[in-house]
Short mmCIF file of N, CA, C and O in Angstrom, two decimals:
data_model
loop_
_atom_site.label_atom_id
_atom_site.label_comp_id
_atom_site.label_asym_id
_atom_site.label_seq_id
_atom_site.Cartn_x
_atom_site.Cartn_y
_atom_site.Cartn_z
N MET A 1 -53.73 -15.51 56.19
CA MET A 1 -52.57 -16.18 55.62
C MET A 1 -52.43 -17.54 56.31
O MET A 1 -52.41 -17.63 57.53
N GLY A 2 -52.27 -18.58 55.51
CA GLY A 2 -52.18 -19.93 56.04
C GLY A 2 -50.81 -20.23 56.64
O GLY A 2 -49.84 -19.49 56.45
N ILE A 3 -50.77 -21.31 57.39
CA ILE A 3 -49.53 -21.72 58.06
C ILE A 3 -48.44 -22.05 57.03
O ILE A 3 -47.27 -21.74 57.24
N PHE A 4 -48.81 -22.64 55.90
CA PHE A 4 -47.83 -22.99 54.87
C PHE A 4 -47.18 -21.73 54.29
O PHE A 4 -45.97 -21.66 54.14
N ARG A 5 -47.99 -20.73 54.01
CA ARG A 5 -47.45 -19.48 53.45
C ARG A 5 -46.53 -18.78 54.46
O ARG A 5 -45.52 -18.20 54.09
N ARG A 6 -46.87 -18.83 55.71
CA ARG A 6 -46.03 -18.22 56.75
C ARG A 6 -44.68 -18.94 56.83
O ARG A 6 -43.64 -18.30 56.97
N CYS A 7 -44.70 -20.25 56.75
CA CYS A 7 -43.46 -21.03 56.80
C CYS A 7 -42.58 -20.74 55.59
O CYS A 7 -41.36 -20.58 55.72
N VAL A 8 -43.20 -20.66 54.42
CA VAL A 8 -42.45 -20.34 53.22
C VAL A 8 -41.86 -18.93 53.32
O VAL A 8 -40.68 -18.71 53.01
N LEU A 9 -42.64 -17.99 53.76
CA LEU A 9 -42.17 -16.61 53.92
C LEU A 9 -41.03 -16.54 54.94
O LEU A 9 -40.02 -15.88 54.70
N ALA A 10 -41.16 -17.25 56.04
CA ALA A 10 -40.09 -17.26 57.05
C ALA A 10 -38.81 -17.89 56.49
O ALA A 10 -37.71 -17.39 56.75
N ALA A 11 -38.94 -18.95 55.71
CA ALA A 11 -37.76 -19.59 55.11
C ALA A 11 -37.07 -18.65 54.13
O ALA A 11 -35.85 -18.57 54.09
N VAL A 12 -37.85 -17.91 53.35
CA VAL A 12 -37.27 -16.96 52.39
C VAL A 12 -36.55 -15.84 53.13
O VAL A 12 -35.43 -15.46 52.77
N VAL A 13 -37.15 -15.32 54.18
CA VAL A 13 -36.53 -14.24 54.97
C VAL A 13 -35.23 -14.73 55.60
O VAL A 13 -34.20 -14.04 55.56
N LEU A 14 -35.22 -15.93 56.15
CA LEU A 14 -34.00 -16.47 56.75
C LEU A 14 -32.91 -16.69 55.71
O LEU A 14 -31.73 -16.44 55.97
N ALA A 15 -33.27 -17.14 54.52
CA ALA A 15 -32.28 -17.35 53.46
C ALA A 15 -31.67 -16.03 53.03
O ALA A 15 -30.45 -15.93 52.82
N VAL A 16 -32.47 -14.99 52.92
CA VAL A 16 -31.96 -13.66 52.54
C VAL A 16 -31.03 -13.12 53.62
O VAL A 16 -29.95 -12.60 53.33
N LEU A 17 -31.41 -13.26 54.87
CA LEU A 17 -30.56 -12.78 55.97
C LEU A 17 -29.25 -13.55 56.04
O LEU A 17 -28.19 -12.96 56.28
N ALA A 18 -29.29 -14.85 55.83
CA ALA A 18 -28.06 -15.66 55.87
C ALA A 18 -27.12 -15.25 54.74
O ALA A 18 -25.90 -15.15 54.94
N THR A 19 -27.67 -14.99 53.57
CA THR A 19 -26.84 -14.57 52.44
C THR A 19 -26.24 -13.19 52.70
O THR A 19 -25.07 -12.96 52.42
N ALA A 20 -27.02 -12.29 53.23
CA ALA A 20 -26.54 -10.92 53.48
C ALA A 20 -25.43 -10.90 54.52
O ALA A 20 -24.46 -10.17 54.38
N THR A 21 -25.53 -11.69 55.56
CA THR A 21 -24.51 -11.68 56.60
C THR A 21 -23.27 -12.45 56.17
O THR A 21 -22.17 -12.14 56.61
N ALA A 22 -23.41 -13.43 55.29
CA ALA A 22 -22.25 -14.19 54.83
C ALA A 22 -21.35 -13.36 53.93
O ALA A 22 -20.15 -13.57 53.88
N CYS A 23 -21.91 -12.39 53.25
CA CYS A 23 -21.15 -11.56 52.31
C CYS A 23 -20.61 -10.28 52.95
O CYS A 23 -20.02 -9.46 52.27
N LYS A 24 -20.82 -10.11 54.21
CA LYS A 24 -20.39 -8.89 54.89
C LYS A 24 -18.86 -8.79 54.90
O LYS A 24 -18.16 -9.74 55.22
N GLN A 25 -18.35 -7.64 54.57
CA GLN A 25 -16.91 -7.38 54.54
C GLN A 25 -16.38 -7.28 55.97
O GLN A 25 -16.91 -6.55 56.78
N GLN A 26 -15.34 -8.04 56.28
CA GLN A 26 -14.72 -7.94 57.59
C GLN A 26 -13.81 -6.73 57.64
O GLN A 26 -13.18 -6.38 56.65
N THR A 27 -13.76 -6.11 58.79
CA THR A 27 -12.85 -4.99 58.97
C THR A 27 -11.88 -5.32 60.10
O THR A 27 -12.24 -5.98 61.07
N PHE A 28 -10.66 -4.87 59.95
CA PHE A 28 -9.62 -5.12 60.94
C PHE A 28 -8.95 -3.80 61.27
O PHE A 28 -8.98 -2.87 60.46
N PRO A 29 -8.31 -3.69 62.42
CA PRO A 29 -7.59 -2.46 62.75
C PRO A 29 -6.51 -2.19 61.71
O PRO A 29 -5.87 -3.13 61.23
N PRO A 30 -6.32 -0.94 61.34
CA PRO A 30 -5.30 -0.64 60.32
C PRO A 30 -3.89 -0.92 60.84
O PRO A 30 -3.61 -0.77 62.02
N GLY A 31 -3.04 -1.32 59.94
CA GLY A 31 -1.64 -1.56 60.28
C GLY A 31 -0.84 -0.27 60.17
O GLY A 31 -1.39 0.79 59.87
N PRO A 32 0.46 -0.36 60.38
CA PRO A 32 1.30 0.84 60.31
C PRO A 32 1.48 1.29 58.85
O PRO A 32 1.37 0.50 57.93
N SER A 33 1.74 2.58 58.68
CA SER A 33 2.01 3.11 57.35
C SER A 33 3.40 2.71 56.92
O SER A 33 4.31 2.62 57.75
N GLY A 34 3.58 2.48 55.62
CA GLY A 34 4.90 2.14 55.10
C GLY A 34 4.80 1.32 53.84
O GLY A 34 3.75 1.26 53.19
N THR A 35 5.88 0.66 53.48
CA THR A 35 5.95 -0.14 52.26
C THR A 35 5.66 -1.61 52.59
O THR A 35 6.20 -2.16 53.55
N VAL A 36 4.81 -2.22 51.79
CA VAL A 36 4.47 -3.63 51.97
C VAL A 36 5.69 -4.47 51.59
O VAL A 36 6.21 -4.37 50.49
N THR A 37 6.17 -5.26 52.54
CA THR A 37 7.35 -6.10 52.30
C THR A 37 7.00 -7.57 52.11
O THR A 37 7.80 -8.33 51.59
N ASP A 38 5.79 -7.98 52.56
CA ASP A 38 5.39 -9.38 52.40
C ASP A 38 3.88 -9.48 52.46
O ASP A 38 3.20 -8.64 53.08
N ARG A 39 3.37 -10.51 51.80
CA ARG A 39 1.94 -10.83 51.82
C ARG A 39 1.81 -12.31 52.09
O ARG A 39 2.60 -13.11 51.61
N SER A 40 0.80 -12.69 52.85
CA SER A 40 0.59 -14.12 53.07
C SER A 40 -0.90 -14.38 53.27
O SER A 40 -1.66 -13.49 53.64
N ARG A 41 -1.28 -15.62 53.00
CA ARG A 41 -2.66 -16.03 53.20
C ARG A 41 -2.66 -17.49 53.59
O ARG A 41 -1.72 -18.24 53.29
N ALA A 42 -3.72 -17.90 54.26
CA ALA A 42 -3.85 -19.29 54.67
C ALA A 42 -5.32 -19.67 54.67
O ALA A 42 -6.19 -18.83 54.93
N TYR A 43 -5.59 -20.92 54.38
CA TYR A 43 -6.96 -21.42 54.40
C TYR A 43 -7.16 -22.30 55.63
O TYR A 43 -6.37 -23.20 55.90
N TYR A 44 -8.21 -22.02 56.37
CA TYR A 44 -8.56 -22.81 57.55
C TYR A 44 -9.93 -23.43 57.31
O TYR A 44 -10.87 -22.73 56.91
N LYS A 45 -10.05 -24.72 57.56
CA LYS A 45 -11.33 -25.41 57.35
C LYS A 45 -12.46 -24.74 58.12
O LYS A 45 -13.57 -24.64 57.63
N SER A 46 -12.18 -24.32 59.32
CA SER A 46 -13.24 -23.75 60.15
C SER A 46 -13.51 -22.27 59.87
O SER A 46 -14.57 -21.77 60.22
N GLY A 47 -12.57 -21.57 59.24
CA GLY A 47 -12.76 -20.14 59.08
C GLY A 47 -12.55 -19.58 57.69
O GLY A 47 -12.68 -18.40 57.46
N GLY A 48 -12.19 -20.43 56.73
CA GLY A 48 -11.98 -19.95 55.37
C GLY A 48 -10.62 -19.27 55.22
O GLY A 48 -9.69 -19.52 55.99
N TRP A 49 -10.51 -18.40 54.23
CA TRP A 49 -9.26 -17.72 53.95
C TRP A 49 -9.01 -16.59 54.93
O TRP A 49 -9.92 -15.85 55.29
N LYS A 50 -7.74 -16.43 55.33
CA LYS A 50 -7.30 -15.31 56.17
C LYS A 50 -6.08 -14.70 55.50
O LYS A 50 -5.23 -15.40 54.95
N TYR A 51 -6.01 -13.37 55.52
CA TYR A 51 -4.99 -12.63 54.78
C TYR A 51 -4.18 -11.73 55.72
O TYR A 51 -4.74 -11.15 56.65
N TRP A 52 -2.86 -11.62 55.44
CA TRP A 52 -1.96 -10.76 56.22
C TRP A 52 -1.05 -9.96 55.29
O TRP A 52 -0.69 -10.42 54.21
N LEU A 53 -0.67 -8.79 55.75
CA LEU A 53 0.36 -7.98 55.10
C LEU A 53 1.46 -7.73 56.11
O LEU A 53 1.19 -7.68 57.32
N THR A 54 2.68 -7.55 55.64
CA THR A 54 3.78 -7.17 56.51
C THR A 54 4.28 -5.81 56.06
O THR A 54 4.62 -5.62 54.88
N VAL A 55 4.30 -4.86 56.98
CA VAL A 55 4.78 -3.50 56.74
C VAL A 55 5.68 -3.13 57.91
O VAL A 55 5.28 -3.25 59.07
N ASN A 56 6.89 -2.68 57.61
CA ASN A 56 7.84 -2.28 58.66
C ASN A 56 8.03 -3.37 59.71
O ASN A 56 7.99 -3.12 60.91
N SER A 57 8.16 -4.60 59.26
CA SER A 57 8.36 -5.78 60.13
C SER A 57 7.16 -6.07 61.03
O SER A 57 7.28 -6.85 61.97
N SER A 58 6.02 -5.46 60.76
CA SER A 58 4.80 -5.74 61.53
C SER A 58 3.82 -6.50 60.64
O SER A 58 3.43 -6.01 59.58
N LYS A 59 3.45 -7.69 61.07
CA LYS A 59 2.50 -8.51 60.32
C LYS A 59 1.12 -8.28 60.92
O LYS A 59 0.95 -8.38 62.14
N PHE A 60 0.14 -7.97 60.08
CA PHE A 60 -1.20 -7.70 60.58
C PHE A 60 -2.23 -8.24 59.59
O PHE A 60 -1.97 -8.41 58.41
N ARG A 61 -3.41 -8.53 60.12
CA ARG A 61 -4.47 -9.13 59.32
C ARG A 61 -5.22 -8.04 58.55
O ARG A 61 -5.44 -6.95 59.06
N VAL A 62 -5.59 -8.38 57.31
CA VAL A 62 -6.33 -7.46 56.46
C VAL A 62 -7.49 -8.19 55.79
O VAL A 62 -7.55 -9.42 55.80
N SER A 63 -8.38 -7.43 55.19
CA SER A 63 -9.49 -8.02 54.45
C SER A 63 -9.00 -8.56 53.11
O SER A 63 -7.89 -8.25 52.66
N ARG A 64 -9.82 -9.35 52.47
CA ARG A 64 -9.46 -9.91 51.16
C ARG A 64 -9.24 -8.79 50.14
O ARG A 64 -8.31 -8.85 49.33
N ASN A 65 -10.09 -7.77 50.17
CA ASN A 65 -9.94 -6.66 49.22
C ASN A 65 -8.62 -5.93 49.42
O ASN A 65 -7.95 -5.57 48.45
N ASP A 66 -8.24 -5.68 50.67
CA ASP A 66 -6.96 -5.01 50.93
C ASP A 66 -5.79 -5.88 50.46
O ASP A 66 -4.84 -5.39 49.88
N TYR A 67 -5.89 -7.18 50.71
CA TYR A 67 -4.83 -8.11 50.28
C TYR A 67 -4.68 -8.08 48.76
O TYR A 67 -3.57 -8.06 48.24
N GLN A 68 -5.79 -8.08 48.05
CA GLN A 68 -5.75 -8.10 46.60
C GLN A 68 -5.26 -6.76 46.02
O GLN A 68 -4.76 -6.72 44.91
N SER A 69 -5.41 -5.67 46.76
CA SER A 69 -5.01 -4.35 46.27
C SER A 69 -3.57 -4.00 46.60
O SER A 69 -2.99 -3.13 45.96
N CYS A 70 -2.99 -4.62 47.61
CA CYS A 70 -1.66 -4.26 48.08
C CYS A 70 -0.64 -5.33 47.70
O CYS A 70 -0.73 -6.47 48.16
N PHE A 71 0.34 -4.93 46.90
CA PHE A 71 1.40 -5.83 46.47
C PHE A 71 2.71 -5.44 47.13
O PHE A 71 2.83 -4.35 47.68
N ARG A 72 3.71 -6.32 47.07
CA ARG A 72 5.03 -5.98 47.61
C ARG A 72 5.53 -4.71 46.93
O ARG A 72 5.46 -4.57 45.72
N GLY A 73 6.01 -3.79 47.73
CA GLY A 73 6.52 -2.52 47.22
C GLY A 73 5.49 -1.42 47.18
O GLY A 73 5.84 -0.25 46.99
N SER A 74 4.21 -1.74 47.36
CA SER A 74 3.19 -0.69 47.35
C SER A 74 3.14 -0.01 48.71
O SER A 74 3.62 -0.52 49.72
N SER A 75 2.57 1.17 48.72
CA SER A 75 2.51 1.99 49.94
C SER A 75 1.20 1.71 50.69
O SER A 75 0.11 1.92 50.14
N TYR A 76 1.32 1.24 51.92
CA TYR A 76 0.15 0.98 52.76
C TYR A 76 -0.05 2.18 53.67
O TYR A 76 0.92 2.70 54.18
N PRO A 77 -1.19 2.71 53.89
CA PRO A 77 -2.54 2.25 53.55
C PRO A 77 -3.08 2.78 52.23
O PRO A 77 -4.23 2.54 51.90
N THR A 78 -2.29 3.52 51.47
CA THR A 78 -2.77 4.07 50.20
C THR A 78 -3.29 2.98 49.28
O THR A 78 -4.35 3.13 48.67
N CYS A 79 -2.60 1.88 49.18
CA CYS A 79 -3.02 0.80 48.28
C CYS A 79 -4.38 0.22 48.71
O CYS A 79 -5.18 -0.17 47.88
N ALA A 80 -4.64 0.19 50.00
CA ALA A 80 -5.90 -0.37 50.49
C ALA A 80 -7.07 0.57 50.22
O ALA A 80 -8.21 0.11 50.07
N LYS A 81 -6.82 1.85 50.12
CA LYS A 81 -7.89 2.82 49.89
C LYS A 81 -8.25 2.96 48.42
O LYS A 81 -9.25 3.55 48.09
N GLU A 82 -7.45 2.41 47.53
CA GLU A 82 -7.66 2.58 46.10
C GLU A 82 -8.74 1.66 45.54
O GLU A 82 -9.17 1.85 44.42
N HIS A 83 -9.18 0.65 46.27
CA HIS A 83 -10.18 -0.25 45.71
C HIS A 83 -11.59 0.19 46.00
O HIS A 83 -11.95 1.02 46.65
#
């Protein structure tokens, strides 16, 4: 195998690995059980979107999927497990 083919193969492998790790779902410690009273999100240039839920006056960070599944008045963590 020539040097050019090795470089191309290495570039393809690195591109696949970068894509796979970029799409990895973040996990956060679960918040308290109860009714969702507030939802918030913010965009940071250095870190992208970050999502929070408020349950029983406790604000905690959640994944994008949990944020999209849990609305005000829904029961946490049941709403997060439904997606």
